[in-house]
C-alpha cells in the first residue's frame, strides 16, 4: 500500500485525487463561474494562469480581479504551468524552486496598459539562476559592494553586498569569503546602479528591508480598520477562552477592573525579540545563544575604498549631536560627552568595520551589551561569537496575522502599533467573560505561544502609558499588572528615558535641570516644565511622570501623509538626471496615493545635500553620509494625486534651490493634508446604534431598535429589560469638517432667550417635541433662513438650542437626565449641534464644563444606552475641535 493511503484513508474525494485536489478544483470552478463572468472585459490573458507568492503591489486580490477582467486564470494553489507573480522571495524559496517563470507584478499591469501581452522575460524577478534580486555595482578599489539604505534619513544607512550564492535573504551584506570574492572579481561587467538608472527605484524598494517593515506596519493598521468595518461585533469564541481560564484552577489573587485606574483595563502586548523569535523557529539549535537579525555575516574584513575618511565623517556626526544637546540643555559644548553608534566602528578593512545595522537581537545578545540598531562592527567587539540570521518577511507576516487574528476573535478594541505590537482595551471583554485579569493574561499568552511558537509579554494598566510601562517590566515572556494601588510607587522610580517621547535631547535637558526619574520630576510645577520644554512637551511630561495619560486608544487609523524617499545611490552629474529621477519618484508617490485612495494638498520636497566639510566618498558605499537637509513645501489650491501636477511642483521647488546636482545625496517627496477619494461610507458607532430595524444579540439579552410610525427618531425598548449595548467601532477622527452656519442677511445682535421661553423649551424637549419654532420665533429668524452646510454641501434645517445661553442648556441637560425617559435621536442631535457651535465660537472653557457635567451625570445613571449617547456627543465635539484647532479637547478621565 502506498504511504499516502496509510496516512490519508478514504475521505470521499478519491475521484478528484483527494481532498486538496477537490478543493483546488472547487476554487477554480468558483473563479470561472463567478468573478470571471461578472466583470470580464477582454481575453487579453487567455491561456495564462498566475499564482501570487507573497506581498505584491498590486495586491493578490487586485491581481485576481485583473486576471478575471482580462480573461486569465488566478490560482489560489500553485500549478506547474503558472507564472509566479512576486516582488520578493526569501532565499529558502529561491533555492528550492525554478525561477524561469517568476515575474514581477508589473508584467500584468504593463500588459493591460499596452493592450497586449508583453514578453514576460523582460519582467523576470531573477535573471540569474538561484540568485536573489539585487542591485549590481561596479568594482571600486578591490571589492564590489552592494548597498541600500533606510527610507528614513539616517546619516549612516545600511550597507549591503551582492552575494551570488548567499543563504540569506535579499540584498545581502558582504561576507567577503574567498568563493564570493573570486566570483565577484571575475565579473567586470557588474555595474554600480545609481539613481540615474531607469529601473533604480523599483529595485530599490523591492530590495529594501525597511520598506517591507514599514509596509507590514501599515498593513496591520489597515487590517484592524477592515476588521472593524466588516464586523458585527459578535465574538462567539469568547466562550472558548473562558473554558480555558476556568480550567486553570488558579487560586491566586484575582484582579478585576476595580483594581485599575478609573476602572479601565488597557493591555499592551508585544512579541519578544520578534524577528529573532520567528527566525529561531527554523533554527532551534541557536536557542539560548546570542543571535542577531541583520544582513551581515559578520567579522569579515573589507578592502578600504579610496577617498573614504570615516574619522572625519563620524566626528562631524558627533559634533552635530553635541550642538543639539548643548542647545537643548543649555550646557557648553566642551562639557558634553555623548555616546553614538559609530564609537566602536573601525575602518573598512578591520574585523570590526561592518556598518550593517542590527534589527533585532536575542536576550542572550542583550546581556552582552548589544542592542537593536547597533552596528555589527561594534556588536562583534562586545560579543565575538554573535550568531547572525537573515530576514524572512513572509514568516513575519504569517506570525503577525496569527497574533492579530488571535486577539480579534475576542475583541476589536485594538490599536495597532506595528506588526508585533498593539494596545487593547480589555474592559468590556473582561466584563463579559467575568474572569480575572491575571487568568486572562495567562491564557492569552499561552494561546499565542502555542499558535506562533514565539513568546510575548503583556502589560496591564489603567491607561496606555501604564500598560506600556508594565510591559517593559514584564519582559521577557511575562506579564505585569500596574494596579492603581502601586501606580504611584512604581512611577516614582521610572527613569525619564523610559517614557515614550523622551529622546536624547529632552533627556539631556531634564538631566541639566537635575531630574532623571519621574519621582524627581513630580517636585516641579507644570509651568516650570512648560517654560523649559515648551507647552506641549511640558504638559505631556507633567502628566506622564504621575502615570497619567489622557490620550484614548485610536482604533481607526487615518493616514496623515504619503511619501517616497531614497537616500542611497543618489549620484547625479547634471540637472537633467536629477529631474528625470524626480519624475520617477513622483510616479512612485502617485502609485502609493492610489493604493491608499487619497489625494493631497501640500507637497514637500526633501533634499539631502553633502555638507561642505564632509568627505565626497561616504563611509558607506553609495550612502548619503553627513548632509545638510532642506525641506521646502508648496500648498495647492485643491487636493490632487495627479502625477503631472506633483512632478511639476517638485521640479519647480528643486530648481529654486539652485543646488549643484553632484552634491545631492538624498531625495524625498511627501504629500500631506490628505483627502480620501474612497466613496465607501464610514460606519460610525452612533450610526450602528440608531440604524432602523437593527437587532443586536448578546449572551444575556436582545435589544431591538424599532422605528415608530409617527416618530422616526424615538427609540423603543422592552420594559424592565437589562439593556446591553453592542461594541462598536470608534470614529475616524479628523475626517469630518466643522459645520458652517449660513444666514440670509445680518443676524440679530441679541440672541438672549427669556427665562419663561427657556422653561418652555425644557418642557418641550422632555416631551420629544421639536424646539426650532419657539427659538427661531424669539430670534426673529424664519425656519428657511437658518441652515447647516455639511461636508457634502447638503443643506438641512437647523433645529437647535443655539439661542440658549450655556447655563440654560446645562439646566436642560439636567432635566433630561432626570426625566427617566430613553434618549431620542432628535434630542441628541440638538445637544451635539450646540456643543459644536461652542467650538466654532471658541467658547472652550464653558464647553469643557458642559462636557464634564454631561459625563458626570451619565456616569451616575450608569446605563449603556446613555453611554452611547455620551460617546456620540463627544465624538462630534472632538471632530469640531480638530477642524477648528487641529487637536482634541482634553477631557478628565
Short mmCIF file of N, CA, C and O in Angstrom, two decimals, residues 3 14 150 168 204 254 281 286 434 443 477 503 547 656 716 735 750 776 818 848 863 882:
data_model
loop_
_atom_site.label_atom_id
_atom_site.label_comp_id
_atom_site.label_asym_id
_atom_site.label_seq_id
_atom_site.Cartn_x
_atom_site.Cartn_y
_atom_site.Cartn_z
N UNK A 3 2.23 4.96 0.78
CA UNK A 3 2.29 5.69 2.05
C UNK A 3 1.13 6.67 2.17
O UNK A 3 0.58 6.87 3.23
N UNK A 14 -11.92 10.64 -3.51
CA UNK A 14 -10.97 9.84 -4.29
C UNK A 14 -11.08 10.14 -5.78
O UNK A 14 -10.10 10.10 -6.52
N UNK A 150 18.18 52.95 4.58
CA UNK A 150 16.83 53.10 5.12
C UNK A 150 16.05 54.09 4.29
O UNK A 150 16.59 54.94 3.60
N UNK A 168 21.26 33.80 2.73
CA UNK A 168 20.41 34.75 3.43
C UNK A 168 19.44 35.40 2.48
O UNK A 168 19.37 35.05 1.31
N UNK A 204 15.20 49.37 -5.86
CA UNK A 204 15.50 49.85 -4.51
C UNK A 204 14.41 49.44 -3.52
O UNK A 204 14.69 48.89 -2.46
N UNK A 254 -7.15 37.51 42.55
CA UNK A 254 -7.88 37.76 41.32
C UNK A 254 -8.05 39.27 41.12
O UNK A 254 -8.68 39.93 41.94
N UNK A 281 12.44 29.70 14.94
CA UNK A 281 11.50 28.58 14.74
C UNK A 281 12.10 27.53 13.82
O UNK A 281 11.86 26.33 14.00
N UNK A 286 19.97 27.30 17.66
CA UNK A 286 20.52 28.58 18.09
C UNK A 286 19.85 29.14 19.34
O UNK A 286 20.24 30.19 19.84
N UNK A 434 -16.23 37.73 32.69
CA UNK A 434 -16.34 37.61 34.14
C UNK A 434 -15.23 36.73 34.71
O UNK A 434 -15.45 35.82 35.49
N UNK A 443 -3.86 32.81 29.96
CA UNK A 443 -4.46 32.00 28.90
C UNK A 443 -4.16 32.59 27.52
O UNK A 443 -3.88 31.84 26.57
N UNK A 477 8.87 37.35 28.14
CA UNK A 477 7.90 36.25 28.24
C UNK A 477 7.18 36.26 29.58
O UNK A 477 7.11 35.25 30.28
N UNK A 503 13.34 61.64 24.10
CA UNK A 503 14.54 61.28 23.36
C UNK A 503 15.79 61.82 24.00
O UNK A 503 15.78 62.29 25.15
N UNK A 547 1.98 59.15 35.96
CA UNK A 547 1.26 57.97 35.48
C UNK A 547 -0.02 58.26 34.76
O UNK A 547 -0.82 57.36 34.50
N UNK A 656 14.38 76.11 -7.78
CA UNK A 656 14.51 77.35 -6.99
C UNK A 656 15.65 77.25 -5.96
O UNK A 656 16.17 78.29 -5.52
N UNK A 716 -37.46 52.63 21.05
CA UNK A 716 -38.32 51.88 21.96
C UNK A 716 -37.64 50.60 22.36
O UNK A 716 -37.03 49.93 21.53
N UNK A 735 -11.70 63.48 10.00
CA UNK A 735 -12.25 63.39 8.66
C UNK A 735 -13.50 64.25 8.48
O UNK A 735 -13.97 64.44 7.38
N UNK A 750 -28.89 90.51 19.38
CA UNK A 750 -29.17 89.83 20.64
C UNK A 750 -29.81 88.49 20.38
O UNK A 750 -30.74 88.38 19.62
N UNK A 776 -36.61 80.13 17.02
CA UNK A 776 -36.50 80.99 15.86
C UNK A 776 -37.48 82.16 15.94
O UNK A 776 -37.18 83.26 15.50
N UNK A 818 -32.68 63.50 34.35
CA UNK A 818 -33.54 63.13 35.47
C UNK A 818 -34.93 62.68 35.04
O UNK A 818 -35.73 62.25 35.87
N UNK A 848 -15.97 72.89 28.10
CA UNK A 848 -15.30 71.93 28.99
C UNK A 848 -16.18 71.62 30.21
O UNK A 848 -16.34 70.46 30.61
N UNK A 863 -26.05 53.67 32.59
CA UNK A 863 -26.84 52.88 31.64
C UNK A 863 -26.09 52.87 30.30
O UNK A 863 -25.64 53.92 29.83
N UNK A 882 -10.85 69.29 16.21
CA UNK A 882 -9.76 69.05 15.27
C UNK A 882 -9.88 69.96 14.06
O UNK A 882 -8.89 70.48 13.54
#
